[in-house]
Amino acid sequence: MQLTLWTYEGPPHVGAMRVATAMRGLHYVLHAPQGDTYADLLFTMIERRRERPPVTYSTFQARDLGGDTAELFQRSVREAYERFRPQAMIVGASCTAELIQDDPGGLAQALDLPIPVIPLELPSYQRKENWGAAETFYQLVRHLAKAPAAPRDSGARPCCNLLGPTALGFRHRDDVREVTELLALIGVDVHVVAPLGATPADLARLPGADFNVVLYPEVASLAARWLERTHRQPFVGVVPIGIGASTDFIHRVAELAGVNPAPALERIEWRARWYAQSVDSTYLTGKRVFVFGDATHAIAAARVASREMGFTVVGLGSYSREFARELREAATLYGVEPLITDDYLEVESRITEAHPELVLGTQMERHIAKRLGLPCAVISAPVHVQDFPARYSPQMGIEGANVMFDTWVHPLMMGLEEHLLTMFRDDFEFHAEAAPSHLGSAATALRAVPAADVPAMAPAVKAVPAAPIESPAVATAVPSSPIELGWAPEAEKELHKIPFFVRGKARRNTERYARDRGVATITVETLYDAKAHFSA
Amino acid sequence: MSQADTAVVAAPQLGSRGCAPAAAADHVLRERGQREVFCGLTGIVWLHRKIQDAFFLVVGSRTCAHLVQSAAGVMIFAEPRFGTAIIDERDLAGLADANAELDRVVGRLLERRPDIKLLFLVGSCPSEVIKLDLSRAAERLSAQFLPRVRVLNYSGSGIETTFTQGEDACLASLVPGLPAEPPGAADSLMVVGTLPDVVEDQFGRLLQVMGIERVAFLPARRAGSMPAVGPRTRLLLAQPFLADTARALEARGAQRLPAPFPFGDEGSTLWLQAAATAFGVDAQRFEAAVAAPRERARQALARQRAVLAGKRIFFFPDSQLEVPLARFAARELGMQLVEVGSPYLHRQHLAAEMALLPAGTLLSEGQDVERQLDRCRAARPDLVVCGLGLANPLEAEGIATKWSIELVFSPVHGYEQAGDLAALFARPLDRRTRLAA
């Protein structure tokens, strides 16, 4: 048993739902108890879908466990077929049904429906959501794309399939559009996009493309490898997230399509590249960034962070155990210890240790960063409703690079702004208790507490909304220094002039320096001696 | 032809404890089929906010963890007092091992969280199906951790409980451990069911003003201050989904005061009246206590009634609050009831409510969601109360919805909230008018 407060991934049948909901003309009958329909609202609320997911739940209850659960399941399959008339069905068990050992595949086959009925084996107690999506997509492709394609005209434009986008996928909707436009620029058509928007009949047409593009390896690797083996379709394994990766992607696509990539590459204007070169971005240089997410997005983000933004990657991790090898390889590029875990407490303590100035992660890291008072941007699922935006916001291709630049820099600008406000904290208009300036003199300003009144050993005054790193709210905070070490009021005051996002580190370094030298009271002098010592 | 069992039966005659003979609700449609409802684990989301030193440990699968996380939204991050011990393959291999694993997880948890005084081991579908005996585990762990921590067990599994029934199971598990009333104690009133603190305080003040001195609430806000129970205890149920809890309290000698539930002006008044009558509060004193809040509620309701009167409303089953809310919507807001679905109709606890429903109201118990959606589409109601899995799809079909979970999570009981409750129904309609303009 594993004590879990937060799970990065749902169970594997949720992955199957993501594939079924992405498609049209497919229905999923899930052998499951009452209550498992909670997953419907992930699609209707977080992704704001306009239809219910095409999933029927057998909804067995305790009184059914005596023995008619099999009959109940068959009835669900029959009624779902009669009501929805899908082109194909997938059937399987949720975690509880796996324990009662009905055989959904066999039970559904026995009904002899006039459509393909594909059984799914999704081991709920070993595997998770992304694996479930990958296995479901693979089984669908294997069952529906058996027939080889008719030979194509030699003069036809090259075409490829886009594999991997699903329902509840982070920015999948817009990535598909962006990559489609990128391919058009190279002179390559899109044959079938799957699972997103595809019907079972479309899956049967997959072998008709020249090659495949795997947009999301977590979902489409299995199916792409099967298509390569069975229909001799090569696939593009480069995920076009970031300028460099998009350029590599264009070269690889051009190679498989037999076209010259140069004209396309000349036409592209990488605005994100110029933005990163412009002088306003100089302050981004060497910013320490911690990256965590699914393997594909984390690896891609680390590359963008280090080579296209000029950050320093101080942490790289993923909850995708299936892609641990790829992530370890990537971590060696940045000389960091790879982190493969699905325990958010471990992620939290690694972030705390690394003292990043920016966290790139999931919804969970957003909350960790909030607790630590760090800027953060979201790069990967799981995400909340605000990361299924109304506006066009891909991560891939040309516009994806622009979106990422804005998204990542935004919290830092906010951070800098906050820092300026802190710098001018003792300013007559900007002190912490001052009313917003736009309210003018009508607002009653509270009396500001002069910084000199702060007791020497008090933790940092929270004049900024964000808690500084050494805030006692953080369970994993470094233990406070032994009692014989003190801060002179002037030194404490000086410390507060240091930007809040490095203040915690400055405090710790200074205290360590003082202890090593037996200094009992830290003065302004000690602070600057320590600074000189550690930056040497 | 569907084989889902459907039966239309006459509603049973109300027992002698009912307020009035059943002039209403003469149709109950019983259905079985696919249900679009939460399981009882969801109750953890509000229960853990109420009992401040309790921790809820679900013993279940990743699905359970995912559900609680999805339902709790962002609350998961504020050092939550709930979690899941996820069963894995190794636990399925042998039962003895699973118990040892559970002990290890609980030990680690209590080590990390010394503030916890009460630990609930919450059963789930997987734990029930593999017959992991959590009641014995709770006894074993209690023996180990008492007096610092008491360990209890209840089931919130979907195979046994629907949504708010999780609270019923939780409170029922508290009952055997409640202290006994001291001999010779005076009559006391126990208000049963989780209410937001603000609502609890309002009711407490009103009862105080009437002169009912000994009032306690179950659950209490802290594990150490749960109320005593005995033959002098009078129960006033604040929620309609507490069948097992009421039965367990009655088994310890307490007596339930039949009343409708405290929604709206009328419901709140009749509910308080039940207590006042039982405790011999004279009419004048009762009137003096409730006059001002009643007037406030009436004024607030009059504003909403202007928007809602004559509108046709359809309730999908969710929380068992549907019948009391339908009564409120019909009688105080002038709405017309198309269908009132509930996951479970407790005839005795709802007797006073049913008596107040308009004659001919169609009640349905249980669900076959596809067929219910067919009925809903055919009826084209003005407002549909339903869960989040159905709300946006119905909106996309042009049907206005009010998502039901908010009725469980928001302060809606009592006089001061009557206007807010009505506003929950009015807002979706108001919004449609604005967006169309």
PDB file of C-alpha atoms in Angstrom, chain A residues 1-14 27 33-42 44-45 48-53 55-65 68 71-72 75 78-79 82-84 94-96 98-100 124-129 342-345 348 363-364 367 371 382 384 475, chain B residues 1-5 32-39 55 57 59 61-63 65-67 69-70 73-74 76-77 79-80 82-92 98-99 101-102 104-105 108-109 112 125-126 129-130 132 157-162 165 368-371 373-374 377 388-394 396:
ATOM      1  CA  MET A   1       0.000   0.000   0.000  1.00  0.00           C
ATOM      2  CA  GLN A   2       1.128   3.473  -0.788  1.00  0.00           C
ATOM      3  CA  LEU A   3      -0.045   6.514   1.159  1.00  0.00           C
ATOM      4  CA  THR A   4      -1.187   9.009  -1.452  1.00  0.00           C
ATOM      5  CA  LEU A   5      -2.497  12.514  -1.001  1.00  0.00           C
ATOM      6  CA  TRP A   6      -2.126  13.593  -4.602  1.00  0.00           C
ATOM      7  CA  THR A   7      -1.883  11.457  -7.702  1.00  0.00           C
ATOM      8  CA  TYR A   8      -0.344  12.785 -10.919  1.00  0.00           C
ATOM      9  CA  GLU A   9      -2.207  10.214 -12.988  1.00  0.00           C
ATOM     10  CA  GLY A  10      -5.595   8.572 -12.717  1.00  0.00           C
ATOM     11  CA  PRO A  11      -6.181   4.827 -13.106  1.00  0.00           C
ATOM     12  CA  PRO A  12      -5.651   3.219 -16.543  1.00  0.00           C
ATOM     13  CA  HIS A  13      -9.352   3.136 -17.448  1.00  0.00           C
ATOM     14  CA  VAL A  14      -9.328   6.951 -17.318  1.00  0.00           C
ATOM     15  CA  HIS A  27     -18.311   3.651 -27.481  1.00  0.00           C
ATOM     16  CA  PRO A  33     -19.459   0.173  -9.676  1.00  0.00           C
ATOM     17  CA  GLN A  34     -21.709   3.138  -8.967  1.00  0.00           C
ATOM     18  CA  GLY A  35     -19.580   6.238  -8.497  1.00  0.00           C
ATOM     19  CA  ASP A  36     -16.931   5.683 -11.155  1.00  0.00           C
ATOM     20  CA  THR A  37     -18.856   8.136 -13.346  1.00  0.00           C
ATOM     21  CA  TYR A  38     -17.012  10.885 -11.428  1.00  0.00           C
ATOM     22  CA  ALA A  39     -14.503  10.741 -14.294  1.00  0.00           C
ATOM     23  CA  ASP A  40     -17.144  12.142 -16.678  1.00  0.00           C
ATOM     24  CA  LEU A  41     -16.812  15.535 -15.086  1.00  0.00           C
ATOM     25  CA  LEU A  42     -13.098  15.745 -15.854  1.00  0.00           C
ATOM     26  CA  THR A  44     -17.329  18.052 -19.073  1.00  0.00           C
ATOM     27  CA  MET A  45     -15.889  20.506 -16.549  1.00  0.00           C
ATOM     28  CA  ARG A  48     -15.627  21.955 -20.928  1.00  0.00           C
ATOM     29  CA  ARG A  49     -16.793  19.360 -23.431  1.00  0.00           C
ATOM     30  CA  ARG A  50     -20.261  19.867 -24.832  1.00  0.00           C
ATOM     31  CA  GLU A  51     -21.148  16.174 -24.815  1.00  0.00           C
ATOM     32  CA  ARG A  52     -20.968  13.439 -22.232  1.00  0.00           C
ATOM     33  CA  PRO A  53     -18.043  11.091 -22.763  1.00  0.00           C
ATOM     34  CA  VAL A  55     -18.884   5.755 -21.880  1.00  0.00           C
ATOM     35  CA  THR A  56     -21.500   3.460 -20.392  1.00  0.00           C
ATOM     36  CA  TYR A  57     -20.910   2.131 -16.887  1.00  0.00           C
ATOM     37  CA  SER A  58     -22.492  -1.168 -15.837  1.00  0.00           C
ATOM     38  CA  THR A  59     -23.039   0.346 -12.371  1.00  0.00           C
ATOM     39  CA  PHE A  60     -23.112  -2.776 -10.235  1.00  0.00           C
ATOM     40  CA  GLN A  61     -23.952  -2.436  -6.579  1.00  0.00           C
ATOM     41  CA  ALA A  62     -23.339  -4.598  -3.528  1.00  0.00           C
ATOM     42  CA  ARG A  63     -26.596  -6.519  -4.018  1.00  0.00           C
ATOM     43  CA  ASP A  64     -25.467  -7.532  -7.531  1.00  0.00           C
ATOM     44  CA  LEU A  65     -22.260  -9.171  -6.371  1.00  0.00           C
ATOM     45  CA  ASP A  68     -25.584 -11.413 -11.907  1.00  0.00           C
ATOM     46  CA  GLU A  71     -25.563 -10.407 -16.966  1.00  0.00           C
ATOM     47  CA  LEU A  72     -25.642  -6.749 -15.904  1.00  0.00           C
ATOM     48  CA  ARG A  75     -27.168  -5.802 -20.706  1.00  0.00           C
ATOM     49  CA  ARG A  78     -26.461  -4.479 -25.582  1.00  0.00           C
ATOM     50  CA  GLU A  79     -28.290  -1.318 -24.577  1.00  0.00           C
ATOM     51  CA  GLU A  82     -28.840  -0.194 -29.460  1.00  0.00           C
ATOM     52  CA  ARG A  83     -28.862   3.399 -28.231  1.00  0.00           C
ATOM     53  CA  PHE A  84     -25.648   4.764 -29.752  1.00  0.00           C
ATOM     54  CA  SER A  94     -12.389  -0.678 -13.789  1.00  0.00           C
ATOM     55  CA  CYS A  95     -10.319  -1.473 -10.702  1.00  0.00           C
ATOM     56  CA  THR A  96     -13.222  -3.018  -8.764  1.00  0.00           C
ATOM     57  CA  GLU A  98     -11.005  -6.435 -12.146  1.00  0.00           C
ATOM     58  CA  LEU A  99     -11.389  -8.017  -8.707  1.00  0.00           C
ATOM     59  CA  ILE A 100     -14.745  -9.706  -9.360  1.00  0.00           C
ATOM     60  CA  SER A 124      -5.425  -1.156 -12.447  1.00  0.00           C
ATOM     61  CA  TYR A 125      -3.171  -2.168  -9.594  1.00  0.00           C
ATOM     62  CA  GLN A 126       0.063  -1.898 -11.577  1.00  0.00           C
ATOM     63  CA  ARG A 127      -0.467   0.711 -14.266  1.00  0.00           C
ATOM     64  CA  LYS A 128      -1.779   4.246 -14.603  1.00  0.00           C
ATOM     65  CA  GLU A 129      -3.602   6.683 -16.842  1.00  0.00           C
ATOM     66  CA  ASP A 342       4.959  10.017  -8.484  1.00  0.00           C
ATOM     67  CA  ASP A 343       5.191  11.177  -4.871  1.00  0.00           C
ATOM     68  CA  TYR A 344       4.620  14.926  -4.733  1.00  0.00           C
ATOM     69  CA  LEU A 345       6.234  15.187  -1.291  1.00  0.00           C
ATOM     70  CA  GLU A 348       8.465  19.226  -3.031  1.00  0.00           C
ATOM     71  CA  GLN A 363      -0.813  21.896 -11.379  1.00  0.00           C
ATOM     72  CA  MET A 364       0.826  20.276  -8.355  1.00  0.00           C
ATOM     73  CA  HIS A 367       0.857  24.750  -5.600  1.00  0.00           C
ATOM     74  CA  ARG A 371       3.842  27.573  -0.831  1.00  0.00           C
ATOM     75  CA  PRO A 382      -2.269  17.207 -14.837  1.00  0.00           C
ATOM     76  CA  HIS A 384      -6.759  22.497 -14.044  1.00  0.00           C
ATOM     77  CA  ALA A 475       7.520  21.723   6.481  1.00  0.00           C
TER      78      ALA A 475
ATOM     79  CA  MET B   1     -36.707  -2.983 -25.454  1.00  0.00           C
ATOM     80  CA  SER B   2     -34.772  -2.143 -22.334  1.00  0.00           C
ATOM     81  CA  GLN B   3     -34.723  -4.643 -19.550  1.00  0.00           C
ATOM     82  CA  ALA B   4     -34.090  -2.103 -16.825  1.00  0.00           C
ATOM     83  CA  ASP B   5     -36.639  -2.703 -14.123  1.00  0.00           C
ATOM     84  CA  ARG B  32     -32.343   0.612 -12.170  1.00  0.00           C
ATOM     85  CA  GLY B  33     -29.629   1.054 -14.740  1.00  0.00           C
ATOM     86  CA  GLN B  34     -26.618   3.274 -15.228  1.00  0.00           C
ATOM     87  CA  ARG B  35     -26.302   5.818 -12.460  1.00  0.00           C
ATOM     88  CA  GLU B  36     -24.533   9.126 -12.843  1.00  0.00           C
ATOM     89  CA  VAL B  37     -23.796   9.757  -9.160  1.00  0.00           C
ATOM     90  CA  PHE B  38     -20.873  10.088  -6.771  1.00  0.00           C
ATOM     91  CA  CYS B  39     -19.941   7.380  -4.299  1.00  0.00           C
ATOM     92  CA  PHE B  55      -8.107  12.356   9.260  1.00  0.00           C
ATOM     93  CA  LEU B  57      -7.794   7.499   5.147  1.00  0.00           C
ATOM     94  CA  VAL B  59      -8.302   2.229   1.680  1.00  0.00           C
ATOM     95  CA  SER B  61      -7.416   2.006  -5.508  1.00  0.00           C
ATOM     96  CA  ARG B  62      -5.901   4.820  -7.542  1.00  0.00           C
ATOM     97  CA  THR B  63      -9.431   5.466  -8.799  1.00  0.00           C
ATOM     98  CA  ALA B  65      -7.532   8.727  -4.828  1.00  0.00           C
ATOM     99  CA  HIS B  66      -8.303  10.290  -8.192  1.00  0.00           C
ATOM    100  CA  LEU B  67     -11.972  10.765  -7.288  1.00  0.00           C
ATOM    101  CA  GLN B  69      -8.694  14.638  -5.606  1.00  0.00           C
ATOM    102  CA  SER B  70     -11.087  15.618  -8.400  1.00  0.00           C
ATOM    103  CA  GLY B  73     -10.427  20.559  -6.281  1.00  0.00           C
ATOM    104  CA  VAL B  74      -7.648  22.669  -4.842  1.00  0.00           C
ATOM    105  CA  ILE B  76      -5.862  18.877  -1.662  1.00  0.00           C
ATOM    106  CA  PHE B  77      -2.945  21.240  -1.186  1.00  0.00           C
ATOM    107  CA  GLU B  79      -1.974  20.010   4.171  1.00  0.00           C
ATOM    108  CA  PRO B  80      -5.125  17.978   3.643  1.00  0.00           C
ATOM    109  CA  PHE B  82      -7.489  13.018   3.917  1.00  0.00           C
ATOM    110  CA  GLY B  83      -5.564  10.604   1.764  1.00  0.00           C
ATOM    111  CA  THR B  84      -5.671   7.184   0.165  1.00  0.00           C
ATOM    112  CA  ALA B  85      -3.779   4.037   1.003  1.00  0.00           C
ATOM    113  CA  ILE B  86      -3.583   2.705  -2.530  1.00  0.00           C
ATOM    114  CA  ILE B  87      -3.892  -1.065  -2.743  1.00  0.00           C
ATOM    115  CA  ASP B  88      -1.384  -2.599  -5.143  1.00  0.00           C
ATOM    116  CA  GLU B  89      -0.650  -6.043  -6.511  1.00  0.00           C
ATOM    117  CA  ARG B  90       1.292  -7.139  -3.462  1.00  0.00           C
ATOM    118  CA  ASP B  91      -1.678  -6.428  -1.225  1.00  0.00           C
ATOM    119  CA  LEU B  92      -3.945  -8.455  -3.479  1.00  0.00           C
ATOM    120  CA  ALA B  98      -2.530  -6.166   3.436  1.00  0.00           C
ATOM    121  CA  ASN B  99      -3.221  -5.712   7.142  1.00  0.00           C
ATOM    122  CA  GLU B 101       0.769  -2.825   5.098  1.00  0.00           C
ATOM    123  CA  LEU B 102      -2.183  -0.862   6.464  1.00  0.00           C
ATOM    124  CA  ARG B 104       2.625   0.512   8.398  1.00  0.00           C
ATOM    125  CA  VAL B 105       0.852   3.264   6.440  1.00  0.00           C
ATOM    126  CA  ARG B 108       3.738   6.608   9.234  1.00  0.00           C
ATOM    127  CA  LEU B 109       0.744   8.879   8.872  1.00  0.00           C
ATOM    128  CA  ARG B 112       3.787  12.788  10.513  1.00  0.00           C
ATOM    129  CA  CYS B 125     -15.293  -0.793  -3.542  1.00  0.00           C
ATOM    130  CA  PRO B 126     -11.931  -2.556  -3.871  1.00  0.00           C
ATOM    131  CA  VAL B 129     -14.723  -6.714  -2.651  1.00  0.00           C
ATOM    132  CA  ILE B 130     -11.484  -8.251  -1.387  1.00  0.00           C
ATOM    133  CA  LEU B 132     -10.398  -6.496   3.811  1.00  0.00           C
ATOM    134  CA  SER B 157     -17.862   2.538  -1.369  1.00  0.00           C
ATOM    135  CA  GLY B 158     -19.937   3.065  -4.493  1.00  0.00           C
ATOM    136  CA  ILE B 159     -21.386  -0.427  -4.283  1.00  0.00           C
ATOM    137  CA  GLU B 160     -23.000   0.504  -0.961  1.00  0.00           C
ATOM    138  CA  THR B 161     -23.291   4.278  -0.740  1.00  0.00           C
ATOM    139  CA  THR B 162     -24.343   7.211  -2.901  1.00  0.00           C
ATOM    140  CA  GLN B 165     -24.690   8.475   2.301  1.00  0.00           C
ATOM    141  CA  ASP B 368     -31.351   4.760 -15.487  1.00  0.00           C
ATOM    142  CA  VAL B 369     -29.568   7.861 -16.671  1.00  0.00           C
ATOM    143  CA  GLU B 370     -30.171   7.476 -20.413  1.00  0.00           C
ATOM    144  CA  ARG B 371     -33.922   7.017 -19.969  1.00  0.00           C
ATOM    145  CA  LEU B 373     -32.299  12.098 -19.963  1.00  0.00           C
ATOM    146  CA  ASP B 374     -34.871  11.078 -22.577  1.00  0.00           C
ATOM    147  CA  ARG B 377     -35.341  16.288 -23.067  1.00  0.00           C
ATOM    148  CA  LEU B 388     -21.361  18.130 -13.254  1.00  0.00           C
ATOM    149  CA  GLY B 389     -21.145  15.226 -15.690  1.00  0.00           C
ATOM    150  CA  LEU B 390     -24.496  16.236 -17.176  1.00  0.00           C
ATOM    151  CA  ALA B 391     -24.598  20.024 -16.715  1.00  0.00           C
ATOM    152  CA  ASN B 392     -22.511  21.288 -19.652  1.00  0.00           C
ATOM    153  CA  PRO B 393     -23.868  18.690 -22.108  1.00  0.00           C
ATOM    154  CA  LEU B 394     -27.429  19.761 -21.224  1.00  0.00           C
ATOM    155  CA  ALA B 396     -25.070  22.675 -24.973  1.00  0.00           C
TER     156      ALA B 396
END
